Amino acid sequence: ISVIIDEPRATKYINDAKVITVQDLARQTETKISTANSYLQKLLKDGIVERIGGFSGHHLYKSVSGKW
């Protein structure tokens, strides 16, 4: 099963947001939370975003370089 996320839309949200949450990313890209979470985990692994807080699965992220 393949799930596609609208990357230009996700990139715009990530670049414009001061703080990124999985729930907001899912809402902005009109995808399921699990898809948004997988995408954020990929960005975290690639060093594009960093985890800055949160708890119990409700983490907060921010863009490392500001614009990518």
XYZ file of C-alpha atoms in Angstrom:
68
model
C 0.000 0.000 0.000
C 1.367 3.362 -0.984
C 0.217 6.656 0.487
C 1.115 9.907 -1.185
C 1.464 13.205 0.654
C 1.263 16.499 -1.226
C 4.929 17.479 -0.747
C 4.704 21.077 -2.052
C 1.830 21.718 0.338
C 3.681 20.035 3.217
C 6.853 21.994 2.449
C 4.936 25.277 2.452
C 3.362 24.456 5.830
C 6.690 23.387 7.349
C 8.466 26.513 6.112
C 5.700 28.870 7.303
C 4.986 27.299 10.698
C 6.850 28.310 13.834
C 5.973 24.964 15.409
C 4.975 21.817 13.530
C 2.656 19.173 14.920
C 1.567 15.917 13.332
C -2.071 16.933 13.655
C -1.582 20.275 11.890
C 0.480 18.691 9.121
C -2.259 16.092 8.561
C -4.906 18.825 8.458
C -2.916 21.025 6.059
C -2.103 18.193 3.645
C -5.524 16.510 3.992
C -4.007 13.142 4.913
C -4.321 10.766 7.833
C -2.297 11.400 10.978
C -0.336 8.179 10.431
C 0.765 9.426 6.987
C 1.773 12.828 8.362
C 3.647 11.135 11.216
C 5.568 8.891 8.798
C 6.486 11.932 6.704
C 7.673 13.857 9.775
C 9.720 10.872 10.935
C 11.387 10.778 7.497
C 12.177 14.510 7.741
C 13.504 14.009 11.279
C 15.778 11.211 10.094
C 16.998 13.343 7.161
C 17.776 16.253 9.512
C 15.255 18.639 7.958
C 13.215 19.058 11.151
C 14.103 18.650 14.808
C 12.001 17.692 17.805
C 11.768 20.610 20.220
C 9.292 19.371 22.804
C 6.083 17.584 23.513
C 5.228 14.421 25.360
C 3.636 11.005 24.974
C 3.512 10.933 21.181
C 2.410 14.562 20.848
C 5.723 16.038 19.831
C 6.541 19.503 18.539
C 8.928 20.003 15.661
C 10.563 22.924 13.899
C 12.399 23.303 10.639
C 16.168 23.173 11.125
C 17.200 25.449 8.275
C 14.071 27.595 8.050
C 13.622 27.060 4.299
C 14.390 23.873 2.404
